[in-house]
Amino acid sequence: MFVYGFPNDSYALQFEWAWQNPLKTRHRQRMTFWDNEYLKNSLKHKQYCNLLTFKLRVLLDMLMIHPYRQWPLKLHFVAADVRALFDIVASTMAGDLPSHMTLTSGPLDTSPMISSSTVTGSTTAVIRSFSSTRCHVCLDPIQDMNTKHDTFVACNNNNNNDCDMVAHLTCLATKFLDDAKDHLSLVPVSGSCPDCRKQLFWGDLIQDLHNRHRIASSSSSK
């Protein structure tokens, strides 16, 4: 099983440490298993803490609390029995995983995690072209779109080829947060495309940005 989609490597390491050390993490008091006396007492026994069932219970708890529930995380299961156990443990939880978190299963080489990370190895990978060069939020021009792919995001609505929405990172993030009336978070979870109105997940937009940047970097180095 893999958890991926972290904003950066530092966040991933922090998450892994908290997952492996639920008794020490500063997020422990927000985890729901502290309300369960059986689980609380079981934490005193290291042997129980090493069980896969317990690890999955802690993982689900973490994915449902702040700040992790805001992150664009995804889970991929290689082993079918682990996915089945995950579903069983999830069914005992009071809440549900955030809707923007996706679960996939199958061999590792079919994982979206592998597909996105090896995009530059594709001989058919091309840089997406955009007919619009103005931010759909502030309406100002986006400078150097062909070279600075990490300065803007674009609608990834694959079902609507006519949507060519592009926007500055900060402009669209601010709009998404304002639309959600979220004045506490720095990074949005999702929002509607200003053009085609499709719901866009911020993590997917950032992944698309990274892919464009990698393809451009790979092309320029050849």
XYZ file of C-alpha atoms in Angstrom:
222
model
C 0.000 0.000 0.000
C 1.229 3.481 -0.886
C 0.071 6.908 0.273
C 1.164 9.663 -2.101
C 0.285 13.137 -3.321
C 2.027 15.059 -0.540
C 2.842 18.741 -1.153
C 6.555 17.952 -0.782
C 8.991 15.393 0.643
C 9.098 17.101 4.032
C 5.341 16.727 4.488
C 5.573 13.084 3.440
C 8.246 12.367 6.054
C 6.234 14.144 8.755
C 3.170 12.092 7.855
C 5.131 8.834 7.912
C 6.620 9.645 11.314
C 3.216 10.485 12.798
C 1.745 7.293 11.330
C 4.475 5.138 12.858
C 4.429 7.015 16.183
C 0.772 7.660 17.065
C 1.607 7.923 20.775
C 4.100 10.735 20.208
C 2.599 12.801 17.404
C 1.145 16.182 18.314
C -1.991 15.211 16.370
C -2.779 12.298 18.701
C -5.505 14.070 20.666
C -7.543 14.660 17.504
C -7.513 10.980 16.563
C -10.782 9.250 17.348
C -9.261 6.052 18.723
C -8.540 7.928 21.952
C -12.286 7.787 22.573
C -12.188 3.991 22.485
C -11.007 2.529 25.805
C -10.101 -0.831 24.239
C -7.869 0.769 21.641
C -6.405 3.154 24.189
C -5.432 0.265 26.469
C -4.143 -1.754 23.528
C -1.705 1.032 22.693
C 0.242 0.070 25.787
C 1.210 -3.212 24.125
C 3.789 -2.823 21.366
C 2.794 -6.135 19.796
C -0.710 -4.837 19.073
C 0.616 -1.564 17.674
C 2.521 -3.524 15.036
C -0.589 -5.289 13.729
C -1.704 -4.265 10.238
C -5.254 -3.695 11.463
C -4.030 -1.126 13.955
C -1.791 0.561 11.367
C -4.763 0.921 9.022
C -6.921 2.275 11.853
C -4.330 4.946 12.626
C -3.978 5.766 8.923
C -7.715 6.283 8.528
C -7.785 8.432 11.637
C -4.990 10.612 10.290
C -6.598 11.035 6.878
C -9.745 12.377 8.531
C -8.169 15.058 10.716
C -6.620 18.439 10.033
C -4.249 19.121 8.338
C -4.111 15.816 6.471
C -7.737 15.872 5.349
C -6.927 19.037 3.373
C -4.052 17.468 1.476
C -4.530 15.973 -2.023
C -3.578 12.470 -0.897
C -4.204 9.255 -2.802
C -3.904 5.610 -1.779
C -2.862 2.692 -3.964
C -3.164 -0.944 -2.870
C -1.008 -3.614 -4.479
C -2.323 -6.517 -2.373
C -6.034 -7.285 -2.633
C -6.191 -8.633 0.931
C -4.817 -5.370 2.324
C -7.445 -3.409 0.382
C -10.147 -5.731 1.730
C -8.906 -5.251 5.297
C -8.731 -1.485 4.760
C -12.380 -1.466 3.664
C -13.387 -3.497 6.726
C -11.573 -1.136 9.089
C -13.026 1.890 7.268
C -16.546 0.510 7.722
C -16.094 0.692 11.502
C -15.188 4.386 11.432
C -17.699 7.078 12.278
C -16.767 9.298 9.341
C -15.786 8.898 5.704
C -12.613 9.720 3.854
C -12.657 13.177 2.228
C -14.203 12.928 -1.234
C -11.087 14.249 -2.971
C -8.969 11.325 -1.736
C -8.977 8.503 -4.266
C -8.288 4.796 -3.779
C -6.850 2.587 -6.524
C -5.805 -1.055 -6.612
C -3.652 -3.233 -8.826
C -0.037 -4.020 -9.710
C 2.433 -1.279 -8.887
C 3.202 -0.519 -12.533
C -0.478 0.349 -13.117
C -0.593 2.868 -10.291
C -1.282 6.512 -11.229
C 1.640 7.288 -8.918
C 4.022 5.456 -11.263
C 2.358 6.754 -14.423
C 2.664 10.391 -13.382
C 6.227 10.066 -12.129
C 7.456 8.507 -15.375
C 5.716 10.892 -17.731
C 9.015 12.241 -18.997
C 10.016 8.778 -20.136
C 7.251 8.670 -22.715
C 8.341 9.288 -26.284
C 4.859 10.583 -27.107
C 4.671 13.104 -24.254
C 3.995 16.586 -25.572
C 3.568 19.923 -23.885
C -0.044 21.013 -23.851
C -0.684 24.194 -25.794
C -3.087 26.895 -24.655
C -5.024 29.351 -26.770
C -5.660 31.587 -23.776
C -2.784 33.527 -22.249
C -4.744 35.525 -19.675
C -5.590 34.510 -16.145
C -9.304 33.684 -15.973
C -9.474 35.184 -12.482
C -7.542 38.470 -12.529
C -7.569 38.792 -16.357
C -3.907 39.816 -16.417
C -1.549 38.155 -18.927
C 0.358 35.087 -17.771
C 3.986 35.725 -18.613
C 6.222 33.172 -20.362
C 3.656 30.360 -20.425
C 5.789 28.266 -22.765
C 8.754 28.205 -20.405
C 7.480 28.905 -16.885
C 4.994 26.080 -16.452
C 5.188 26.279 -12.670
C 3.543 29.700 -12.512
C 0.031 28.753 -13.615
C -2.562 25.988 -13.459
C -4.934 24.850 -16.188
C -8.318 23.140 -16.271
C -7.894 19.387 -16.628
C -11.435 18.701 -17.836
C -10.668 15.956 -20.340
C -14.333 15.710 -21.295
C -14.418 19.257 -22.600
C -11.674 20.024 -25.094
C -13.046 23.534 -25.512
C -12.141 24.520 -21.946
C -8.837 26.352 -22.026
C -8.956 27.923 -18.584
C -5.593 29.017 -17.224
C -4.930 31.006 -14.076
C -2.141 32.184 -11.835
C -1.549 29.806 -8.930
C -2.377 32.364 -6.266
C -5.377 33.753 -8.139
C -7.163 30.424 -8.498
C -6.214 29.263 -5.005
C -7.633 32.459 -3.512
C -10.825 32.113 -5.558
C -11.334 28.500 -4.470
C -10.832 29.428 -0.810
C -13.151 32.441 -1.085
C -15.857 30.381 -2.806
C -15.624 27.801 -0.015
C -15.636 30.581 2.609
C -12.482 29.009 3.998
C -10.422 31.732 5.645
C -8.183 29.428 7.673
C -6.525 27.207 5.068
C -3.651 28.293 2.862
C -4.213 25.639 0.200
C -7.669 24.803 -1.206
C -9.054 21.305 -1.645
C -11.214 21.891 -4.699
C -13.313 24.412 -6.567
C -15.241 25.047 -9.773
C -13.459 25.913 -12.996
C -14.164 29.602 -13.747
C -14.879 28.635 -17.355
C -16.516 25.200 -17.721
C -17.648 24.984 -14.045
C -16.316 21.446 -13.611
C -15.184 20.613 -10.092
C -11.401 20.670 -10.009
C -9.270 19.159 -7.273
C -6.308 21.312 -6.364
C -3.986 18.338 -5.990
C -4.759 17.213 -9.546
C -4.062 20.704 -10.889
C -0.699 20.779 -9.134
C 0.134 17.294 -10.415
C -0.669 18.474 -13.937
C 1.571 21.502 -13.372
C 4.449 19.252 -12.292
C 3.926 17.004 -15.318
C 4.052 19.958 -17.714
C 7.163 21.254 -15.994
C 8.894 17.855 -16.197
C 8.037 17.404 -19.863
C 9.317 20.894 -20.671
C 12.517 20.317 -18.700
C 13.083 16.966 -20.403
C 12.492 18.443 -23.866
C 14.854 21.360 -23.295
C 17.656 19.069 -22.118
C 17.630 16.970 -25.314
